[in-house]
XYZ file of C-alpha atoms in Angstrom:
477
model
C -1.072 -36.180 -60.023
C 2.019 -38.541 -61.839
C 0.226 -37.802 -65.514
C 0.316 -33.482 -64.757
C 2.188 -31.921 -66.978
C 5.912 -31.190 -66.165
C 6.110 -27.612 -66.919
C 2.597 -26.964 -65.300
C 4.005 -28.474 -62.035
C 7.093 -26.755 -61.534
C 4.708 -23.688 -61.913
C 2.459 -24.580 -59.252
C 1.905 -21.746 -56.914
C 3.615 -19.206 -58.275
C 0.387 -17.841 -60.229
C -0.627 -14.700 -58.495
C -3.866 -12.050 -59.118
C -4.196 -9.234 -61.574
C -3.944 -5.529 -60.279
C -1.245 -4.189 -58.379
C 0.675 -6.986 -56.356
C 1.936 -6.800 -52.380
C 5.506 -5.754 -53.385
C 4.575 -3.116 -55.703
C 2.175 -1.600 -53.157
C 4.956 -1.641 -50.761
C 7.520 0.357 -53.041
C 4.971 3.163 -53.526
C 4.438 3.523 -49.834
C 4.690 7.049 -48.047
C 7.192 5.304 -45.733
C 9.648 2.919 -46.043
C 8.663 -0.852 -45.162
C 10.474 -2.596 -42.400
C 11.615 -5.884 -43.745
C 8.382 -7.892 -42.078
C 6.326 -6.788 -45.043
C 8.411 -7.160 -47.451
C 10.265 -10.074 -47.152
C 7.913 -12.833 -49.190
C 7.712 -16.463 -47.308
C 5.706 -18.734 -49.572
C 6.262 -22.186 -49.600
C 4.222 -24.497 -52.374
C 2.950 -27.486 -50.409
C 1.019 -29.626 -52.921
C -2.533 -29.801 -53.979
C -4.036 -32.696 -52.816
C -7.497 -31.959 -51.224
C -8.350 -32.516 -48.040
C -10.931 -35.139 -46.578
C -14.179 -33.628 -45.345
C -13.497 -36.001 -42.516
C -11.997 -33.748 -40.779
C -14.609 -31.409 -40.202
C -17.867 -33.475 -39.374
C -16.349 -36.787 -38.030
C -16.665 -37.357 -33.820
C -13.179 -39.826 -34.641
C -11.349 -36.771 -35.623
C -12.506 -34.242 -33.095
C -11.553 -37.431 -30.596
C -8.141 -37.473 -31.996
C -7.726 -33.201 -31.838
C -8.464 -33.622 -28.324
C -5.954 -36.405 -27.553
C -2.849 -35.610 -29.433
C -3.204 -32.351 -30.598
C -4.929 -29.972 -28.139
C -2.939 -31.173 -25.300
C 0.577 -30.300 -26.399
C -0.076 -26.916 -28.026
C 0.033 -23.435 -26.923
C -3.768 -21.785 -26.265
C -4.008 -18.391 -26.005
C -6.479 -18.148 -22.722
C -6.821 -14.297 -21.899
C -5.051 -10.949 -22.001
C -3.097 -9.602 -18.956
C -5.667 -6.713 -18.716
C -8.652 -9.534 -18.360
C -6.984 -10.585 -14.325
C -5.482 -7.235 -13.572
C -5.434 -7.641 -9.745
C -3.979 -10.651 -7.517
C -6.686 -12.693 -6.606
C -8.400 -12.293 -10.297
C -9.394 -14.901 -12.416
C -10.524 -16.560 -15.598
C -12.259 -20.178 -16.269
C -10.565 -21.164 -19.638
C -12.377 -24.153 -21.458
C -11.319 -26.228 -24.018
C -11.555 -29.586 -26.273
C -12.965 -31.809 -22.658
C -10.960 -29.340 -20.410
C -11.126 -27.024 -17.689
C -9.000 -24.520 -15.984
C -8.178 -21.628 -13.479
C -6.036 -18.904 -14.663
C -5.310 -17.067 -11.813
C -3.496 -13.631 -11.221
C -0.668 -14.434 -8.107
C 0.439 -11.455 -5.203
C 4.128 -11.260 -6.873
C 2.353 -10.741 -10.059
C 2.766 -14.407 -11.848
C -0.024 -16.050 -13.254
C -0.803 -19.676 -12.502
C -2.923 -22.290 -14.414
C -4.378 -25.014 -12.966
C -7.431 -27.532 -13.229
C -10.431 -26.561 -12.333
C -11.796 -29.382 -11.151
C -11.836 -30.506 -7.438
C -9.917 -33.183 -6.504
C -12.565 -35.332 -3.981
C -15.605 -36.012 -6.217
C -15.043 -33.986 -9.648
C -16.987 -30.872 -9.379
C -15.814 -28.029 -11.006
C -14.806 -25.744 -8.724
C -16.027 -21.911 -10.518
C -17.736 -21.985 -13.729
C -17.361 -18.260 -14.481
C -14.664 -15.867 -13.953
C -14.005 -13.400 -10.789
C -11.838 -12.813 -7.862
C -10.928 -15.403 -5.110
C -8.081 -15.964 -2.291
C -9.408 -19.578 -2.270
C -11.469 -21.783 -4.767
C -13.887 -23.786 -2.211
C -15.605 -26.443 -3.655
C -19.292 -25.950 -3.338
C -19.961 -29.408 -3.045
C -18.268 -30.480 0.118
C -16.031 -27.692 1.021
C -12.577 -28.924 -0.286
C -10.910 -25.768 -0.824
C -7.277 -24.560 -2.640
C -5.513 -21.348 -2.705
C -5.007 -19.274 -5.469
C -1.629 -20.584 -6.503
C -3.084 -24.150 -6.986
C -1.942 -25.723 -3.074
C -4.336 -27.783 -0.809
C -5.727 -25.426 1.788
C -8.095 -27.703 3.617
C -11.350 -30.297 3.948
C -14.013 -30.441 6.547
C -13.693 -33.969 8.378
C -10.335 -34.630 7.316
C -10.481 -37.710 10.089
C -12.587 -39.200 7.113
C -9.598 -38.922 4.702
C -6.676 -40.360 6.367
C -5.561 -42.074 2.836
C -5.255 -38.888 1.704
C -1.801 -37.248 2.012
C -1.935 -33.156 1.844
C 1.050 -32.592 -0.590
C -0.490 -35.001 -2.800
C -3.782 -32.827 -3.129
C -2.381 -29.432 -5.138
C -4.204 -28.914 -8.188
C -2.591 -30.263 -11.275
C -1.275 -27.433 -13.041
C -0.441 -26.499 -16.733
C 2.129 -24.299 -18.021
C 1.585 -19.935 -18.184
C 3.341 -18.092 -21.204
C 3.082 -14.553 -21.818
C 3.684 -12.269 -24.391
C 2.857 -8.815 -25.639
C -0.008 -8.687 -23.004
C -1.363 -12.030 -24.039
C -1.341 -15.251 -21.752
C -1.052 -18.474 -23.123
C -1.200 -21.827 -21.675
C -0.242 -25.490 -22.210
C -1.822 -28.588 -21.091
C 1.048 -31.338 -21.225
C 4.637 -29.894 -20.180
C 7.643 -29.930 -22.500
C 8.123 -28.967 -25.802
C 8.933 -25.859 -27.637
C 8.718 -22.745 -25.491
C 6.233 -19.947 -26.188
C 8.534 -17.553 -27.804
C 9.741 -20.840 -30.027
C 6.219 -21.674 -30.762
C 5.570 -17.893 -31.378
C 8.234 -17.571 -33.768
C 8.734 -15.251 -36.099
C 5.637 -13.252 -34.292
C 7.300 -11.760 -31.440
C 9.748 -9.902 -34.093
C 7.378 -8.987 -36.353
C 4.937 -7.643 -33.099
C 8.027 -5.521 -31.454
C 6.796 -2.148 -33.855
C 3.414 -2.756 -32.927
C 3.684 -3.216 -29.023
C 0.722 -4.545 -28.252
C 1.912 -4.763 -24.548
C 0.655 -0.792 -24.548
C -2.960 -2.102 -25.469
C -6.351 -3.035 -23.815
C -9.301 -4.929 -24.872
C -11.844 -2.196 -25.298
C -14.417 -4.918 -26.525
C -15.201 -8.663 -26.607
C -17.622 -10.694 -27.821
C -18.556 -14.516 -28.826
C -20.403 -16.259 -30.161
C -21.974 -19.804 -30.879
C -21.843 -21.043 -34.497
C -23.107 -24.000 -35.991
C -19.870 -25.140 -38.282
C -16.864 -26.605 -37.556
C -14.612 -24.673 -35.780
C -11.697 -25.148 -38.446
C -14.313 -24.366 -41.205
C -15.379 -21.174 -39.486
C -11.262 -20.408 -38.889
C -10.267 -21.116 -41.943
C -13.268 -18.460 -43.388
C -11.008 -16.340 -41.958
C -7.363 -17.288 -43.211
C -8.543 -15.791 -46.890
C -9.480 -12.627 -48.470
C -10.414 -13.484 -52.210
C -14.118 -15.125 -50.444
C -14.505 -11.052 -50.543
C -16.145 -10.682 -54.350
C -19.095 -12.722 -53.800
C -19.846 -12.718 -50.160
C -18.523 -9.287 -48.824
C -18.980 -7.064 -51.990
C -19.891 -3.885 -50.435
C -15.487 -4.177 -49.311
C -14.460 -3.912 -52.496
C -13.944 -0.392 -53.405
C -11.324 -0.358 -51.181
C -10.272 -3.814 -50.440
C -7.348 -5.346 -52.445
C -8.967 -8.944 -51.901
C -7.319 -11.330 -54.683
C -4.081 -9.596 -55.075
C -3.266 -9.891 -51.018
C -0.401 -11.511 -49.735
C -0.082 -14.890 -47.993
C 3.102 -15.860 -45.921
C 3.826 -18.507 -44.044
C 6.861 -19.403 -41.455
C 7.524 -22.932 -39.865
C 4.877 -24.899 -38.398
C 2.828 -22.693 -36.765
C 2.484 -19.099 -38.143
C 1.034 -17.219 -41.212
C -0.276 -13.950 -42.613
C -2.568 -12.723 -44.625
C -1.801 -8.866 -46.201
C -4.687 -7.225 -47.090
C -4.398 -3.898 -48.696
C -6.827 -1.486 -48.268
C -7.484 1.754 -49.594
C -7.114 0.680 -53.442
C -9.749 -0.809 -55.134
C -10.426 -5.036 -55.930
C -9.130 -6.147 -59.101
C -12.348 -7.215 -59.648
C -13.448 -3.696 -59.924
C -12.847 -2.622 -63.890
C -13.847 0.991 -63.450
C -14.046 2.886 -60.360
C -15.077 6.265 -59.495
C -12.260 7.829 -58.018
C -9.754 8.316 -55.129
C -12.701 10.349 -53.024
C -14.732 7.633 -53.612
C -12.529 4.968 -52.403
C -12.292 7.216 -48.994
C -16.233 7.396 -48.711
C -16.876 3.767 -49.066
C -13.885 3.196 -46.919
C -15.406 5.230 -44.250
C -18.697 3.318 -44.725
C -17.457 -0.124 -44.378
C -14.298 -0.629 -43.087
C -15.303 -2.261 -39.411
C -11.878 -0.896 -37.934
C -12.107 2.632 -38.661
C -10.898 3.840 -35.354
C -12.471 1.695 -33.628
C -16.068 2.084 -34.491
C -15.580 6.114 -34.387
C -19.095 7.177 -32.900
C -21.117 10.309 -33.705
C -20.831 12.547 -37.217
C -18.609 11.913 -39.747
C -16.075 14.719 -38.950
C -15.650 12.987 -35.949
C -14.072 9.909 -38.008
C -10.141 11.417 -39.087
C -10.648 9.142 -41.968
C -13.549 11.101 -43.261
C -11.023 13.516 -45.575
C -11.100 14.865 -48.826
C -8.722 13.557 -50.959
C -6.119 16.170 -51.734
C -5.307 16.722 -55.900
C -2.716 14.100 -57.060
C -2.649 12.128 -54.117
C -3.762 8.439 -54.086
C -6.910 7.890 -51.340
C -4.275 5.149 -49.649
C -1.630 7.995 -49.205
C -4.280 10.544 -47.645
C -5.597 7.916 -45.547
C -2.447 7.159 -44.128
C -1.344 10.452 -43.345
C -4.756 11.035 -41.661
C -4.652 8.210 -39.270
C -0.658 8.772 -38.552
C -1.734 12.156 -37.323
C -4.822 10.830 -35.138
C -2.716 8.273 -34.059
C -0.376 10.594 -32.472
C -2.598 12.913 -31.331
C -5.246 10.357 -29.562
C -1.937 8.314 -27.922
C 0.840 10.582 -27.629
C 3.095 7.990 -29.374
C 5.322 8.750 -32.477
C 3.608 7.453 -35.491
C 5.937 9.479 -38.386
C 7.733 5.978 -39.191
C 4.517 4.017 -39.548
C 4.093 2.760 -43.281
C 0.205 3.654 -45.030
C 0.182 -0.653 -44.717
C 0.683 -0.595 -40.914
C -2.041 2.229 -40.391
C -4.729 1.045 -43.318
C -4.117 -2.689 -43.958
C -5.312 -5.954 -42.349
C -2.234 -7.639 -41.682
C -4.064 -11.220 -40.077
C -1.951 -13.220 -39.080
C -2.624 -16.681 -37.620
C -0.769 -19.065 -34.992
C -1.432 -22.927 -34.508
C -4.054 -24.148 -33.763
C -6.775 -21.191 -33.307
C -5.083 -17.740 -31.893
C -5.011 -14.909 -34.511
C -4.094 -11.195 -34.017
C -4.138 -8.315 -36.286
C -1.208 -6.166 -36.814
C -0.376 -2.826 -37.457
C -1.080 0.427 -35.680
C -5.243 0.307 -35.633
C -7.900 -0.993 -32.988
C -6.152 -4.232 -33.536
C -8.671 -7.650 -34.081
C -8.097 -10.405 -32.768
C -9.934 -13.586 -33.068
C -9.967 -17.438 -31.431
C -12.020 -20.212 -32.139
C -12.660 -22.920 -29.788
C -14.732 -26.777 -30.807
C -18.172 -26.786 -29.500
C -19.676 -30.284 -28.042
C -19.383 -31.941 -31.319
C -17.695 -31.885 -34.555
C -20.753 -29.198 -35.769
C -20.968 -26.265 -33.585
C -18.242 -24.178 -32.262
C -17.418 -20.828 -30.532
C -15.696 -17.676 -32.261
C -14.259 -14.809 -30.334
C -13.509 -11.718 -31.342
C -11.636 -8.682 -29.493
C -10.778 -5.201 -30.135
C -7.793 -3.858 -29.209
C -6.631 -0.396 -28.903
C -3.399 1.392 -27.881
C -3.934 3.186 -24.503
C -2.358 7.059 -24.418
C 0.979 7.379 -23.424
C 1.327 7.191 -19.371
C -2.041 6.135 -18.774
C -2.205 3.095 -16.588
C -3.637 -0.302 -18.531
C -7.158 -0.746 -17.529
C -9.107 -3.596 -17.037
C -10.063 -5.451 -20.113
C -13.838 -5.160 -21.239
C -15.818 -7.704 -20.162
C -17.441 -10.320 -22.746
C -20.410 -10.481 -24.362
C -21.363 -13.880 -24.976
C -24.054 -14.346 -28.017
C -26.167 -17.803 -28.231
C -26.702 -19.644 -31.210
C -29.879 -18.535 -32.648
C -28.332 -15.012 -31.817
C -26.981 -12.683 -34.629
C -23.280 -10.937 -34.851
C -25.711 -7.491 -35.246
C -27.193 -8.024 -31.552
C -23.430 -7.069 -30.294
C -23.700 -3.092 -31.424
C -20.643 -2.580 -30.052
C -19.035 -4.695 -33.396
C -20.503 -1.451 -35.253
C -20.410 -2.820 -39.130
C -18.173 -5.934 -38.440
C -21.622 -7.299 -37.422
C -22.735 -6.854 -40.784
C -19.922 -8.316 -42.113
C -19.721 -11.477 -39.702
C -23.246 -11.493 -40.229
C -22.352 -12.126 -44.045
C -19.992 -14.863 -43.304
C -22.977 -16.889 -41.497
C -24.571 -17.023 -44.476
C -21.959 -19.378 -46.083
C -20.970 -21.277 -42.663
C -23.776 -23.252 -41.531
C -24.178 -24.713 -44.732
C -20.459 -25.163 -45.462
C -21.012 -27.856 -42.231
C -24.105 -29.277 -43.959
C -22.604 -29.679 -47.425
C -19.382 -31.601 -45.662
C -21.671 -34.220 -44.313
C -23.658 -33.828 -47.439
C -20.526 -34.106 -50.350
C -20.108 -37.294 -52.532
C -16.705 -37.047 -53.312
C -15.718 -36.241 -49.411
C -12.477 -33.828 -50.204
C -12.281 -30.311 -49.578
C -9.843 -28.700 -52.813
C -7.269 -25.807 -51.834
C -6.333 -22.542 -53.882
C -2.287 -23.302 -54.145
C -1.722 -19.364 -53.373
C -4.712 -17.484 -51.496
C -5.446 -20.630 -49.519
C -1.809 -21.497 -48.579
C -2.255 -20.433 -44.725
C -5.327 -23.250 -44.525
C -3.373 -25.812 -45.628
C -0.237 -24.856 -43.859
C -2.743 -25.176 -40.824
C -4.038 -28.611 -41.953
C -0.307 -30.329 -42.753
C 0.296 -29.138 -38.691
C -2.451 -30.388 -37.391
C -1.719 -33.963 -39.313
C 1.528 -34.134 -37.445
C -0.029 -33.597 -34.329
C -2.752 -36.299 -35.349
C 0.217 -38.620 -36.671
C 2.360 -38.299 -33.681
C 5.197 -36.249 -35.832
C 4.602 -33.424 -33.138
C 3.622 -33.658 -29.359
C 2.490 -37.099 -28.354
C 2.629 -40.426 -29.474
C 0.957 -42.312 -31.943
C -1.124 -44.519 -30.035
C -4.984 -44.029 -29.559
């Protein structure tokens, strides 16, 4: 690195894709941009790669679990998935195991899920429950975590009852999701959030439901299956049929603090990498063919779909989208949509927040994906939800339930994911053998993109200060 030359360094990361850029496609919107989406936060941090290490080694996975996992916030559930006191969730993670668990005055409480005389869990699947009885011996708790009783307690007279309340972590919520962390102290949710809640205040995802969810096992890494999904440009050679309407190399990548980033993915314009297309109507067909949030998986014939329109004369295909989906917006939810920006409506604006919780914004059925380590370094699980805004005055219902897909299970067996199966489905072909070619590579270092790869290795330098002790606990093993 000492021998680059000068004038090539101070240039480093400020090289950006042909075709229009994020700015520009801002400045021709139908509406004008709030600040969030135009206000560019890049920050060059360097180009050394990464070690492979990090992905296959047992050490490392050891050390996420110790110093890193503990003192972060983990998005567990939505508020819709425990609407009802008594409701619960069994949230596992990284050697973990825990009870989130909806309270009569409406709190939610986290707690351990592991009974307290000889280690059993005490559910292993969500439901409802005034008390969790151990169904090993009978030990049982109440729903807010307190000792309720023990059958031959004259056995147990070592054991004093306000010593027996299950350990507890902290509860966060925001915007309808429900967070937790491990270890107490720390930044608080909205700090860790930061700047998301501001940017998420237009989008009020508090009015919104999970209208689908499903997982899956996948044999990589689960930083090299996230981090698949922190980029756009991977588009050109292993999602090609997106690319009459995907802006894929000339998105945007932000990134704030520690522990947030975005990815701005126009849509609605053509790739770069496309030298002639054939048209603004054609943009809107493939659109309609491809695009995996079109109103949420619109069922039935095409007129059905609001995006399948005719482009009018003189009028870009991102323009008539937009105006198409700001009036189906408002008709299918009774909200206002005349402010919302063609970006807000069309665009995949992914954002990520440390370590694994990422949700879409904008004005669509709304993605949102977490990733979770499997039982080693090689396998791990991905979640995906769908989101969508429920009409104005109708009560929040219960979230769907999820659909949990084994390993030697495809995306495609999950019909509700309509053609993000397909797409997913496309991503597995890379994944698996990503994981193989880490434990595989001589050299052992992973090599970064300085622009369209600047949210993974915002991630990465995070996680290292975890690992390091810089953030949450100490430096001892």
């Amino acid at each position: 690195m000492a021998d680059r030359d000068p004038e090539i360094a101070q240039k480093l990361g400020e090289d950006r894709s042909e075709g229009i850029s994020w700015a520009d496609l801002m400045a021709l919107d139908s509406r004008t941009p709030p600040s969030i989406l135009t206000e560019e936060s890049y920050t060059f941090r360097g180009s050394e790669p990464i070690p492979a290490e990090r992905y296959t080694s047992e050490e490392f996975a050891r050390l996420e679990r110790e110093r890193m996992w503990p003192h972060v916030w983990q998005f567990v559930a939505r508020e819709e998935d425990l609407p009802e006191a008594g409701d619960y969730i069994v949230y596992e993670n990284a050697g973990r195991s825990f009870l989130v668990t909806r309270q009569d005055d409406g709190s939610i409480r986290a707690m351990h899920n592991v009974c307290l005389h000889r280690g059993r869990k005490l559910r292993t699947e969500e439901g409802f429950a005034d008390k969790f009885v151990c169904p090993f011996h009978g030990f049982a708790w109440k729903k807010d975590g307190s000792f309720d009783s023990m059958p031959c307690q004259w056995d147990f007279p070592h054991l004093e009852k306000q010593n027996l309340d299950l350990p507890e972590a902290e509860v966060g919520r925001w915007a309808g999701y429900v967070f937790i962390r491990e270890e107490k102290g720390g930044p608080s949710l909205e700090e860790f959030l930061a700047p998301l809640p501001d940017h998420f205040k237009r989008w009020r995802h508090e009015e919104c439901a999970s209208v689908m969810r499903v997982a899956k096992e996948v044999p990589a890494n689960w930083k090299v299956v996230m981090e698949a999904f922190m980029e756009a440009w991977h588009t050109i050679v292993t999602h090609p049929q997106l690319l009459p309407f995907t802006g894929d190399s000339n998105a945007a990548y932000w990134t704030w603090g520690d522990n947030v980033n975005v990815n701005l993915v126009p849509f609605g314009i053509m790739s770069p990498h496309i030298q002639e297309g054939q048209g603004e109507q054609w943009i809107v067909d493939e659109f309609i063919k491809y695009n995996g949030r079109s109103g949420d998986n619109y069922e039935g014939e095409a007129h059905a779909n609001p995006m399948a329109i005719t482009v009018p004369e003189g009028m870009t295909a991102r323009a008539a989208l937009g105006e198409a989906m700001r009036n189906a917006y408002a008709e299918s939810t009774g909200y206002d949509h005349s402010h919302a920006t063609d970006a807000e409506l069309l665009d995949g604006l992914v954002y990520n927040v440390f370590p694994n919780f990422a949700p879409w914004g904008g004005y669509m059925p709304n993605i949102v994906y977490n990733w979770l380590p499997g039982k080693t370094p090689d396998t791990c699980i991905m979640e995906v939800r769908i989101l969508a805004r429920i009409p104005k005055g109708q009560p929040i219902p219960r979230g769907a339930p999820l659909k949990m897909l084994r390993l030697d299970q495809k995306w495609t067996e999950a019909p509700e994911l309509g053609i993000l199966g397909d797409v997913f489905e496309q991503d597995m072909d890379n994944l698996p053998y990503v994981q193989q070619g880490l434990h595989a590579s001589k050299t052992g270092k992973v090599n970064l993109g300085n622009y369209q790869e600047i949210r993974i290795r915002q991630f990465q330098d995070t996680m290292m200060k975890y690992i390091e002790g810089e953030l949450g606990g100490s430096k001892e093993a």
